[in-house]
């Protein structure tokens, strides 16, 4: 799995230029306002403004032994504060960006977005630092990321009960970001690695480095360059750079598939989980899609609801995907079922939604996905 930046395949997209007047945090008082370009953020009173010396001491000078996560844009270290509190220190790297103003602007935007978030299924910010680099200090999650627990090499198997609770928690967190937060927030990088698990396995959405604010009057936003984690990106995003809530819905569908199957979004042979699982979802084939490590230790009703929800979220047409509020209802079995059609093929009953009969078929979508994967991974 890797992050990447790719040139959109559709030319002519206008590139939104960042405000060149974005400023670095200059005052160490947590009561001062921070200029984030299009919004002014007032740090919460509980936030601490750390010095580089404090963070260096907490992480043993950012020792490799303290490294607990690494992506294309940041490194995360386990730290211990003088009072014994365990924290996660996120050090922004983004070394490929030569424009320091843009790098700082991205950091301040992420900080501004986190300032608007208050939900049990979103990571908690403890403090920040601009001394000797850009850092965010977050609440430490005992079990690490969902990816490390679900795909870890220690041989343990995550119980279905926990998996299903994680699915609902992430869905509720995304519903909050999309519909209930003070401003519409599109995460843009929902992956198993960016879902952290607390001591009681409560999921928390983390890493808002690629997140976007969308004004209420905007139906969607076109971004460049396209950034994210391959295997989770919706077709309209990786083909055209179109971002809205349905971008996250698709990524959640992939995450749901990981919980159902125990497989990675992209395996070692570069096989897409969506491409492998979609036919099984359409045939409602529980036996072949469920993680074999679970055996029969799962609730059949929950498994079928999870599969049906995943199929709905992974629709190739964004307007046919449910919003996250509806996703929560589907997982809980509330508010009625998704309207689906069935057809028989080769003696087997296949579940289809109405738009699968349109010109842009699932086969076309999977071919597009495969071509794009070959393009960016060559």
GROMACS .gro file of N, CA and C in nm, residues 146-310:
model
  495
  146UNK      N    1  -0.612   0.006   1.293
  146UNK     CA    2  -0.691  -0.109   1.254
  146UNK      C    3  -0.611  -0.200   1.162
  147UNK      N    4  -0.529  -0.142   1.075
  147UNK     CA    5  -0.447  -0.221   0.982
  147UNK      C    6  -0.353  -0.313   1.059
  148UNK      N    7  -0.288  -0.261   1.164
  148UNK     CA    8  -0.192  -0.341   1.239
  148UNK      C    9  -0.261  -0.454   1.315
  149UNK      N   10  -0.384  -0.431   1.359
  149UNK     CA   11  -0.457  -0.534   1.434
  149UNK      C   12  -0.520  -0.636   1.339
  150UNK      N   13  -0.579  -0.587   1.231
  150UNK     CA   14  -0.650  -0.676   1.138
  150UNK      C   15  -0.555  -0.757   1.051
  151UNK      N   16  -0.442  -0.693   1.012
  151UNK     CA   17  -0.349  -0.759   0.920
  151UNK      C   18  -0.214  -0.789   0.985
  152UNK      N   19  -0.208  -0.778   1.116
  152UNK     CA   20  -0.082  -0.800   1.187
  152UNK      C   21  -0.031  -0.943   1.171
  153UNK      N   22   0.099  -0.957   1.195
  153UNK     CA   23   0.163  -1.089   1.177
  153UNK      C   24   0.171  -1.169   1.306
  154UNK      N   25   0.102  -1.121   1.411
  154UNK     CA   26   0.112  -1.192   1.538
  154UNK      C   27   0.019  -1.313   1.548
  155UNK      N   28  -0.061  -1.336   1.444
  155UNK     CA   29  -0.145  -1.455   1.442
  155UNK      C   30  -0.280  -1.440   1.509
  156UNK      N   31  -0.302  -1.330   1.581
  156UNK     CA   32  -0.430  -1.311   1.648
  156UNK      C   33  -0.537  -1.272   1.545
  157UNK      N   34  -0.661  -1.305   1.575
  157UNK     CA   35  -0.772  -1.277   1.487
  157UNK      C   36  -0.869  -1.182   1.558
  158UNK      N   37  -0.900  -1.072   1.492
  158UNK     CA   38  -0.992  -0.975   1.549
  158UNK      C   39  -1.134  -1.031   1.544
  159UNK      N   40  -1.199  -1.035   1.660
  159UNK     CA   41  -1.335  -1.091   1.668
  159UNK      C   42  -1.431  -1.014   1.578
  160UNK      N   43  -1.531  -1.084   1.526
  160UNK     CA   44  -1.631  -1.020   1.442
  160UNK      C   45  -1.707  -0.912   1.520
  161UNK      N   46  -1.736  -0.939   1.647
  161UNK     CA   47  -1.809  -0.842   1.728
  161UNK      C   48  -1.737  -0.708   1.730
  162UNK      N   49  -1.605  -0.713   1.744
  162UNK     CA   50  -1.525  -0.591   1.744
  162UNK      C   51  -1.523  -0.529   1.605
  163UNK      N   52  -1.508  -0.611   1.503
  163UNK     CA   53  -1.506  -0.560   1.365
  163UNK      C   54  -1.634  -0.483   1.333
  164UNK      N   55  -1.747  -0.541   1.371
  164UNK     CA   56  -1.874  -0.478   1.338
  164UNK      C   57  -1.890  -0.348   1.416
  165UNK      N   58  -1.844  -0.346   1.540
  165UNK     CA   59  -1.850  -0.223   1.620
  165UNK      C   60  -1.760  -0.116   1.561
  166UNK      N   61  -1.645  -0.157   1.510
  166UNK     CA   62  -1.554  -0.063   1.444
  166UNK      C   63  -1.622  -0.004   1.320
  167UNK      N   64  -1.688  -0.088   1.243
  167UNK     CA   65  -1.755  -0.040   1.122
  167UNK      C   66  -1.859   0.066   1.155
  168UNK      N   67  -1.940   0.041   1.256
  168UNK     CA   68  -2.043   0.137   1.293
  168UNK      C   69  -1.981   0.265   1.347
  169UNK      N   70  -1.876   0.252   1.427
  169UNK     CA   71  -1.810   0.370   1.484
  169UNK      C   72  -1.750   0.459   1.377
  170UNK      N   73  -1.681   0.400   1.280
  170UNK     CA   74  -1.622   0.478   1.171
  170UNK      C   75  -1.733   0.545   1.089
  171UNK      N   76  -1.841   0.470   1.063
  171UNK     CA   77  -1.953   0.526   0.987
  171UNK      C   78  -2.014   0.645   1.060
  172UNK      N   79  -2.029   0.633   1.191
  172UNK     CA   80  -2.085   0.744   1.269
  172UNK      C   81  -1.990   0.863   1.269
  173UNK      N   82  -1.859   0.836   1.275
  173UNK     CA   83  -1.762   0.945   1.271
  173UNK      C   84  -1.765   1.019   1.138
  174UNK      N   85  -1.775   0.945   1.029
  174UNK     CA   86  -1.783   1.008   0.897
  174UNK      C   87  -1.915   1.083   0.880
  175UNK      N   88  -2.023   1.027   0.933
  175UNK     CA   89  -2.151   1.097   0.928
  175UNK      C   90  -2.144   1.231   0.998
  176UNK      N   91  -2.071   1.234   1.108
  176UNK     CA   92  -2.051   1.359   1.182
  176UNK      C   93  -1.971   1.459   1.097
  177UNK      N   94  -1.862   1.414   1.037
  177UNK     CA   95  -1.779   1.504   0.956
  177UNK      C   96  -1.857   1.561   0.839
  178UNK      N   97  -1.938   1.479   0.776
  178UNK     CA   98  -2.011   1.520   0.656
  178UNK      C   99  -2.134   1.605   0.686
  179UNK      N  100  -2.203   1.574   0.793
  179UNK     CA  101  -2.337   1.634   0.813
  179UNK      C  102  -2.357   1.711   0.942
  180UNK      N  103  -2.282   1.678   1.046
  180UNK     CA  104  -2.310   1.735   1.177
  180UNK      C  105  -2.203   1.830   1.228
  181UNK      N  106  -2.086   1.828   1.165
  181UNK     CA  107  -1.979   1.919   1.207
  181UNK      C  108  -2.016   2.062   1.168
  182UNK      N  109  -1.945   2.160   1.227
  182UNK     CA  110  -1.973   2.300   1.197
  182UNK      C  111  -1.955   2.330   1.049
  183UNK      N  112  -1.861   2.261   0.984
  183UNK     CA  113  -1.839   2.277   0.841
  183UNK      C  114  -1.823   2.139   0.779
  184UNK      N  115  -1.864   2.126   0.652
  184UNK     CA  116  -1.849   1.998   0.581
  184UNK      C  117  -1.701   1.962   0.570
  185UNK      N  118  -1.666   1.844   0.617
  185UNK     CA  119  -1.528   1.798   0.610
  185UNK      C  120  -1.524   1.667   0.533
  186UNK      N  121  -1.445   1.663   0.426
  186UNK     CA  122  -1.422   1.542   0.349
  186UNK      C  123  -1.284   1.492   0.386
  187UNK      N  124  -1.273   1.370   0.438
  187UNK     CA  125  -1.146   1.320   0.489
  187UNK      C  126  -1.047   1.290   0.378
  188UNK      N  127  -1.089   1.223   0.273
  188UNK     CA  128  -1.011   1.192   0.154
  188UNK      C  129  -0.909   1.081   0.170
  189UNK      N  130  -0.891   1.027   0.291
  189UNK     CA  131  -0.792   0.919   0.306
  189UNK      C  132  -0.836   0.820   0.414
  190UNK      N  133  -0.961   0.774   0.403
  190UNK     CA  134  -1.010   0.674   0.497
  190UNK      C  135  -0.947   0.540   0.460
  191UNK      N  136  -0.860   0.490   0.546
  191UNK     CA  137  -0.792   0.363   0.526
  191UNK      C  138  -0.784   0.291   0.661
  192UNK      N  139  -0.752   0.163   0.657
  192UNK     CA  140  -0.735   0.088   0.781
  192UNK      C  141  -0.620   0.143   0.864
  193UNK      N  142  -0.520   0.199   0.798
  193UNK     CA  143  -0.406   0.256   0.870
  193UNK      C  144  -0.442   0.386   0.941
  194UNK      N  145  -0.545   0.454   0.894
  194UNK     CA  146  -0.585   0.582   0.953
  194UNK      C  147  -0.702   0.569   1.050
  195UNK      N  148  -0.737   0.446   1.087
  195UNK     CA  149  -0.836   0.423   1.190
  195UNK      C  150  -0.762   0.369   1.312
  196UNK      N  151  -0.763   0.444   1.421
  196UNK     CA  152  -0.693   0.403   1.542
  196UNK      C  153  -0.792   0.338   1.639
  197UNK      N  154  -0.741   0.247   1.722
  197UNK     CA  155  -0.826   0.173   1.815
  197UNK      C  156  -0.783   0.202   1.958
  198UNK      N  157  -0.877   0.250   2.039
  198UNK     CA  158  -0.849   0.278   2.179
  198UNK      C  159  -0.839   0.149   2.258
  199UNK      N  160  -0.822   0.162   2.388
  199UNK     CA  161  -0.805   0.044   2.474
  199UNK      C  162  -0.924  -0.050   2.466
  200UNK      N  163  -1.046   0.006   2.453
  200UNK     CA  164  -1.166  -0.078   2.443
  200UNK      C  165  -1.209  -0.097   2.297
  201UNK      N  166  -1.116  -0.078   2.204
  201UNK     CA  167  -1.137  -0.099   2.060
  201UNK      C  168  -1.241  -0.002   2.001
  202UNK      N  169  -1.250   0.114   2.058
  202UNK     CA  170  -1.336   0.217   1.999
  202UNK      C  171  -1.257   0.281   1.884
  203UNK      N  172  -1.312   0.285   1.762
  203UNK     CA  173  -1.236   0.339   1.649
  203UNK      C  174  -1.233   0.491   1.649
  204UNK      N  175  -1.120   0.545   1.608
  204UNK     CA  176  -1.106   0.689   1.596
  204UNK      C  177  -1.044   0.722   1.460
  205UNK      N  178  -1.112   0.806   1.384
  205UNK     CA  179  -1.061   0.851   1.255
  205UNK      C  180  -0.946   0.947   1.279
  206UNK      N  181  -0.834   0.923   1.213
  206UNK     CA  182  -0.717   1.008   1.233
  206UNK      C  183  -0.661   1.054   1.100
  207UNK      N  184  -0.554   1.131   1.106
  207UNK     CA  185  -0.480   1.180   0.989
  207UNK      C  186  -0.570   1.262   0.896
  208UNK      N  187  -0.583   1.389   0.929
  208UNK     CA  188  -0.664   1.481   0.848
  208UNK      C  189  -0.576   1.564   0.754
  209UNK      N  190  -0.459   1.509   0.720
  209UNK     CA  191  -0.365   1.582   0.635
  209UNK      C  192  -0.415   1.607   0.494
  210UNK      N  193  -0.505   1.523   0.444
  210UNK     CA  194  -0.559   1.541   0.310
  210UNK      C  195  -0.704   1.592   0.313
  211UNK      N  196  -0.755   1.617   0.432
  211UNK     CA  197  -0.896   1.655   0.445
  211UNK      C  198  -0.924   1.789   0.378
  212UNK      N  199  -1.049   1.804   0.333
  212UNK     CA  200  -1.091   1.926   0.266
  212UNK      C  201  -1.219   1.980   0.330
  213UNK      N  202  -1.224   2.112   0.345
  213UNK     CA  203  -1.347   2.180   0.379
  213UNK      C  204  -1.424   2.206   0.250
  214UNK      N  205  -1.552   2.181   0.250
  214UNK     CA  206  -1.634   2.215   0.134
  214UNK      C  207  -1.747   2.308   0.178
  215UNK      N  208  -1.757   2.425   0.117
  215UNK     CA  209  -1.868   2.515   0.149
  215UNK      C  210  -2.001   2.448   0.117
  216UNK      N  211  -2.104   2.486   0.189
  216UNK     CA  212  -2.235   2.425   0.172
  216UNK      C  213  -2.286   2.441   0.028
  217UNK      N  214  -2.251   2.551  -0.037
  217UNK     CA  215  -2.302   2.578  -0.172
  217UNK      C  216  -2.230   2.498  -0.280
  218UNK      N  217  -2.119   2.432  -0.243
  218UNK     CA  218  -2.043   2.354  -0.341
  218UNK      C  219  -2.094   2.211  -0.342
  219UNK      N  220  -2.130   2.163  -0.459
  219UNK     CA  221  -2.171   2.023  -0.471
  219UNK      C  222  -2.049   1.932  -0.457
  220UNK      N  223  -1.938   1.973  -0.520
  220UNK     CA  224  -1.814   1.898  -0.512
  220UNK      C  225  -1.697   1.991  -0.536
  221UNK      N  226  -1.577   1.938  -0.529
  221UNK     CA  227  -1.456   2.016  -0.550
  221UNK      C  228  -1.363   1.932  -0.638
  222UNK      N  229  -1.291   1.997  -0.729
  222UNK     CA  230  -1.194   1.928  -0.813
  222UNK      C  231  -1.054   1.962  -0.762
  223UNK      N  232  -0.976   1.861  -0.728
  223UNK     CA  233  -0.845   1.883  -0.667
  223UNK      C  234  -0.733   1.836  -0.760
  224UNK      N  235  -0.617   1.894  -0.738
  224UNK     CA  236  -0.495   1.857  -0.809
  224UNK      C  237  -0.377   1.895  -0.720
  225UNK      N  238  -0.278   1.805  -0.701
  225UNK     CA  239  -0.272   1.671  -0.754
  225UNK      C  240  -0.365   1.576  -0.678
  226UNK      N  241  -0.390   1.460  -0.736
  226UNK     CA  242  -0.470   1.358  -0.670
  226UNK      C  243  -0.382   1.285  -0.570
  227UNK      N  244  -0.421   1.289  -0.444
  227UNK     CA  245  -0.342   1.226  -0.339
  227UNK      C  246  -0.433   1.132  -0.260
  228UNK      N  247  -0.376   1.024  -0.213
  228UNK     CA  248  -0.453   0.930  -0.135
  228UNK      C  249  -0.384   0.796  -0.131
  229UNK      N  250  -0.455   0.695  -0.086
  229UNK     CA  251  -0.399   0.561  -0.076
  229UNK      C  252  -0.466   0.473  -0.180
  230UNK      N  253  -0.386   0.420  -0.270
  230UNK     CA  254  -0.444   0.342  -0.377
  230UNK      C  255  -0.513   0.218  -0.322
  231UNK      N  256  -0.626   0.184  -0.382
  231UNK     CA  257  -0.707   0.073  -0.335
  231UNK      C  258  -0.834   0.121  -0.268
  232UNK      N  259  -0.833   0.248  -0.222
  232UNK     CA  260  -0.947   0.305  -0.151
  232UNK      C  261  -1.016   0.417  -0.231
  233UNK      N  262  -0.956   0.458  -0.341
  233UNK     CA  263  -1.006   0.577  -0.409
  233UNK      C  264  -1.122   0.548  -0.503
  234UNK      N  265  -1.222   0.633  -0.496
  234UNK     CA  266  -1.340   0.620  -0.582
  234UNK      C  267  -1.302   0.651  -0.727
  235UNK      N  268  -1.372   0.589  -0.824
  235UNK     CA  269  -1.335   0.610  -0.966
  235UNK      C  270  -1.341   0.754  -1.010
  236UNK      N  271  -1.441   0.831  -0.964
  236UNK     CA  272  -1.451   0.971  -1.008
  236UNK      C  273  -1.338   1.055  -0.951
  237UNK      N  274  -1.279   1.007  -0.839
  237UNK     CA  275  -1.167   1.079  -0.779
  237UNK      C  276  -1.037   1.047  -0.852
  238UNK      N  277  -1.005   0.918  -0.870
  238UNK     CA  278  -0.877   0.889  -0.933
  238UNK      C  279  -0.878   0.918  -1.083
  239UNK      N  280  -0.996   0.928  -1.145
  239UNK     CA  281  -1.001   0.960  -1.287
  239UNK      C  282  -1.007   1.111  -1.313
  240UNK      N  283  -1.080   1.183  -1.228
  240UNK     CA  284  -1.107   1.324  -1.256
  240UNK      C  285  -1.079   1.419  -1.141
  241UNK      N  286  -1.040   1.369  -1.025
  241UNK     CA  287  -1.010   1.456  -0.912
  241UNK      C  288  -1.131   1.513  -0.842
  242UNK      N  289  -1.250   1.454  -0.864
  242UNK     CA  290  -1.373   1.505  -0.805
  242UNK      C  291  -1.384   1.457  -0.660
  243UNK      N  292  -1.403   1.552  -0.569
  243UNK     CA  293  -1.411   1.522  -0.426
  243UNK      C  294  -1.543   1.571  -0.368
  244UNK      N  295  -1.612   1.484  -0.299
  244UNK     CA  296  -1.727   1.522  -0.217
  244UNK      C  297  -1.747   1.412  -0.113
  245UNK      N  298  -1.860   1.412  -0.043
  245UNK     CA  299  -1.883   1.313   0.061
  245UNK      C  300  -1.877   1.170   0.007
  246UNK      N  301  -1.921   1.151  -0.117
  246UNK     CA  302  -1.926   1.016  -0.173
  246UNK      C  303  -1.786   0.958  -0.197
  247UNK      N  304  -1.684   1.044  -0.198
  247UNK     CA  305  -1.545   0.996  -0.204
  247UNK      C  306  -1.514   0.915  -0.079
  248UNK      N  307  -1.553   0.967   0.037
  248UNK     CA  308  -1.533   0.896   0.163
  248UNK      C  309  -1.622   0.773   0.174
  249UNK      N  310  -1.742   0.782   0.118
  249UNK     CA  311  -1.835   0.667   0.123
  249UNK      C  312  -1.773   0.547   0.052
  250UNK      N  313  -1.714   0.572  -0.065
  250UNK     CA  314  -1.650   0.462  -0.139
  250UNK      C  315  -1.536   0.403  -0.056
  251UNK      N  316  -1.451   0.489   0.000
  251UNK     CA  317  -1.338   0.441   0.081
  251UNK      C  318  -1.388   0.361   0.200
  252UNK      N  319  -1.500   0.405   0.260
  252UNK     CA  320  -1.556   0.329   0.371
  252UNK      C  321  -1.602   0.191   0.324
  253UNK      N  322  -1.655   0.182   0.202
  253UNK     CA  323  -1.695   0.053   0.147
  253UNK      C  324  -1.577  -0.041   0.138
  254UNK      N  325  -1.460   0.010   0.098
  254UNK     CA  326  -1.339  -0.072   0.092
  254UNK      C  327  -1.298  -0.115   0.232
  255UNK      N  328  -1.304  -0.021   0.327
  255UNK     CA  329  -1.271  -0.052   0.466
  255UNK      C  330  -1.363  -0.161   0.519
  256UNK      N  331  -1.490  -0.152   0.485
  256UNK     CA  332  -1.587  -0.252   0.527
  256UNK      C  333  -1.551  -0.389   0.469
  257UNK      N  334  -1.505  -0.389   0.344
  257UNK     CA  335  -1.461  -0.515   0.283
  257UNK      C  336  -1.342  -0.574   0.359
  258UNK      N  337  -1.251  -0.490   0.404
  258UNK     CA  338  -1.138  -0.540   0.482
  258UNK      C  339  -1.184  -0.608   0.610
  259UNK      N  340  -1.283  -0.547   0.676
  259UNK     CA  341  -1.335  -0.604   0.799
  259UNK      C  342  -1.408  -0.736   0.772
  260UNK      N  343  -1.477  -0.744   0.660
  260UNK     CA  344  -1.552  -0.864   0.624
  260UNK      C  345  -1.457  -0.978   0.586
  261UNK      N  346  -1.358  -0.946   0.504
  261UNK     CA  347  -1.274  -1.049   0.442
  261UNK      C  348  -1.144  -1.076   0.515
  262UNK      N  349  -1.095  -0.977   0.591
  262UNK     CA  350  -0.963  -0.989   0.652
  262UNK      C  351  -0.850  -0.965   0.554
  263UNK      N  352  -0.883  -0.926   0.432
  263UNK     CA  353  -0.783  -0.900   0.328
  263UNK      C  354  -0.748  -0.752   0.323
  264UNK      N  355  -0.632  -0.721   0.268
  264UNK     CA  356  -0.591  -0.583   0.249
  264UNK      C  357  -0.659  -0.524   0.126
  265UNK      N  358  -0.669  -0.392   0.124
  265UNK     CA  359  -0.731  -0.324   0.009
  265UNK      C  360  -0.654  -0.352  -0.119
  266UNK      N  361  -0.525  -0.371  -0.106
  266UNK     CA  362  -0.439  -0.406  -0.220
  266UNK      C  363  -0.338  -0.507  -0.168
  267UNK      N  364  -0.337  -0.628  -0.223
  267UNK     CA  365  -0.250  -0.731  -0.169
  267UNK      C  366  -0.111  -0.725  -0.230
  268UNK      N  367  -0.026  -0.818  -0.191
  268UNK     CA  368   0.114  -0.816  -0.234
  268UNK      C  369   0.130  -0.833  -0.384
  269UNK      N  370   0.029  -0.893  -0.449
  269UNK     CA  371   0.035  -0.910  -0.594
  269UNK      C  372  -0.038  -0.799  -0.668
  270UNK      N  373  -0.071  -0.689  -0.595
  270UNK     CA  374  -0.138  -0.572  -0.650
  270UNK      C  375  -0.282  -0.601  -0.694
  271UNK      N  376  -0.342  -0.701  -0.635
  271UNK     CA  377  -0.481  -0.734  -0.664
  271UNK      C  378  -0.572  -0.644  -0.581
  272UNK      N  379  -0.666  -0.578  -0.647
  272UNK     CA  380  -0.760  -0.491  -0.577
  272UNK      C  381  -0.865  -0.574  -0.505
  273UNK      N  382  -0.886  -0.543  -0.378
  273UNK     CA  383  -0.989  -0.611  -0.300
  273UNK      C  384  -1.127  -0.589  -0.360
  274UNK      N  385  -1.151  -0.468  -0.412
  274UNK     CA  386  -1.281  -0.439  -0.473
  274UNK      C  387  -1.305  -0.529  -0.593
  275UNK      N  388  -1.204  -0.544  -0.676
  275UNK     CA  389  -1.218  -0.626  -0.796
  275UNK      C  390  -1.244  -0.773  -0.760
  276UNK      N  391  -1.178  -0.819  -0.654
  276UNK     CA  392  -1.196  -0.958  -0.613
  276UNK      C  393  -1.333  -0.980  -0.546
  277UNK      N  394  -1.376  -0.886  -0.465
  277UNK     CA  395  -1.493  -0.907  -0.380
  277UNK      C  396  -1.626  -0.871  -0.446
  278UNK      N  397  -1.623  -0.779  -0.543
  278UNK     CA  398  -1.750  -0.731  -0.597
  278UNK      C  399  -1.838  -0.843  -0.652
  279UNK      N  400  -1.786  -0.939  -0.730
  279UNK     CA  401  -1.872  -1.048  -0.776
  279UNK      C  402  -1.932  -1.130  -0.662
  280UNK      N  403  -1.855  -1.149  -0.555
  280UNK     CA  404  -1.906  -1.224  -0.440
  280UNK      C  405  -2.015  -1.148  -0.367
  281UNK      N  406  -2.000  -1.015  -0.361
  281UNK     CA  407  -2.104  -0.932  -0.300
  281UNK      C  408  -2.232  -0.939  -0.381
  282UNK      N  409  -2.218  -0.933  -0.512
  282UNK     CA  410  -2.335  -0.936  -0.600
  282UNK      C  411  -2.410  -1.068  -0.590
  283UNK      N  412  -2.336  -1.176  -0.564
  283UNK     CA  413  -2.399  -1.307  -0.551
  283UNK      C  414  -2.438  -1.340  -0.407
  284UNK      N  415  -2.413  -1.241  -0.318
  284UNK     CA  416  -2.446  -1.260  -0.176
  284UNK      C  417  -2.380  -1.387  -0.121
  285UNK      N  418  -2.255  -1.409  -0.161
  285UNK     CA  419  -2.181  -1.530  -0.128
  285UNK      C  420  -2.106  -1.510   0.004
  286UNK      N  421  -2.176  -1.538   0.114
  286UNK     CA  422  -2.118  -1.518   0.246
  286UNK      C  423  -2.002  -1.614   0.269
  287UNK      N  424  -2.019  -1.739   0.230
  287UNK     CA  425  -1.920  -1.842   0.258
  287UNK      C  426  -1.783  -1.807   0.202
  288UNK      N  427  -1.777  -1.758   0.078
  288UNK     CA  428  -1.649  -1.734   0.012
  288UNK      C  429  -1.589  -1.598   0.042
  289UNK      N  430  -1.672  -1.505   0.091
  289UNK     CA  431  -1.619  -1.371   0.115
  289UNK      C  432  -1.579  -1.348   0.261
  290UNK      N  433  -1.642  -1.417   0.354
  290UNK     CA  434  -1.613  -1.397   0.495
  290UNK      C  435  -1.471  -1.444   0.528
  291UNK      N  436  -1.403  -1.372   0.614
  291UNK     CA  437  -1.268  -1.406   0.657
  291UNK      C  438  -1.265  -1.551   0.708
  292UNK      N  439  -1.192  -1.640   0.643
  292UNK     CA  440  -1.189  -1.780   0.686
  292UNK      C  441  -1.136  -1.798   0.827
  293UNK      N  442  -1.059  -1.703   0.876
  293UNK     CA  443  -1.006  -1.714   1.012
  293UNK      C  444  -1.116  -1.703   1.117
  294UNK      N  445  -1.231  -1.646   1.076
  294UNK     CA  446  -1.342  -1.634   1.170
  294UNK      C  447  -1.416  -1.766   1.188
  295UNK      N  448  -1.401  -1.856   1.092
  295UNK     CA  449  -1.480  -1.978   1.095
  295UNK      C  450  -1.628  -1.942   1.084
  296UNK      N  451  -1.707  -1.992   1.178
  296UNK     CA  452  -1.849  -1.958   1.183
  296UNK      C  453  -1.879  -1.860   1.296
  297UNK      N  454  -1.775  -1.800   1.350
  297UNK     CA  455  -1.791  -1.713   1.467
  297UNK      C  456  -1.828  -1.570   1.427
  298UNK      N  457  -1.943  -1.558   1.363
  298UNK     CA  458  -1.994  -1.424   1.331
  298UNK      C  459  -2.145  -1.431   1.324
  299UNK      N  460  -2.207  -1.315   1.344
  299UNK     CA  461  -2.353  -1.305   1.337
  299UNK      C  462  -2.392  -1.295   1.190
  300UNK      N  463  -2.472  -1.390   1.143
  300UNK     CA  464  -2.506  -1.395   1.001
  300UNK      C  465  -2.582  -1.270   0.957
  301UNK      N  466  -2.672  -1.221   1.041
  301UNK     CA  467  -2.748  -1.101   1.007
  301UNK      C  468  -2.657  -0.981   0.991
  302UNK      N  469  -2.561  -0.965   1.084
  302UNK     CA  470  -2.466  -0.853   1.076
  302UNK      C  471  -2.377  -0.867   0.952
  303UNK      N  472  -2.333  -0.990   0.924
  303UNK     CA  473  -2.247  -1.012   0.809
  303UNK      C  474  -2.319  -0.975   0.680
  304UNK      N  475  -2.444  -1.016   0.666
  304UNK     CA  476  -2.518  -0.986   0.544
  304UNK      C  477  -2.545  -0.836   0.531
  305UNK      N  478  -2.573  -0.771   0.642
  305UNK     CA  479  -2.594  -0.625   0.637
  305UNK      C  480  -2.465  -0.554   0.599
  306UNK      N  481  -2.355  -0.602   0.652
  306UNK     CA  482  -2.225  -0.542   0.617
  306UNK      C  483  -2.195  -0.560   0.469
  307UNK      N  484  -2.223  -0.677   0.415
  307UNK     CA  485  -2.199  -0.704   0.273
  307UNK      C  486  -2.288  -0.617   0.186
  308UNK      N  487  -2.415  -0.607   0.221
  308UNK     CA  488  -2.508  -0.526   0.143
  308UNK      C  489  -2.468  -0.378   0.147
  309UNK      N  490  -2.424  -0.333   0.265
  309UNK     CA  491  -2.381  -0.194   0.280
  309UNK      C  492  -2.255  -0.168   0.197
  310UNK      N  493  -2.162  -0.261   0.200
  310UNK     CA  494  -2.039  -0.246   0.121
  310UNK      C  495  -2.071  -0.237  -0.027
   0.00000   0.00000   0.00000
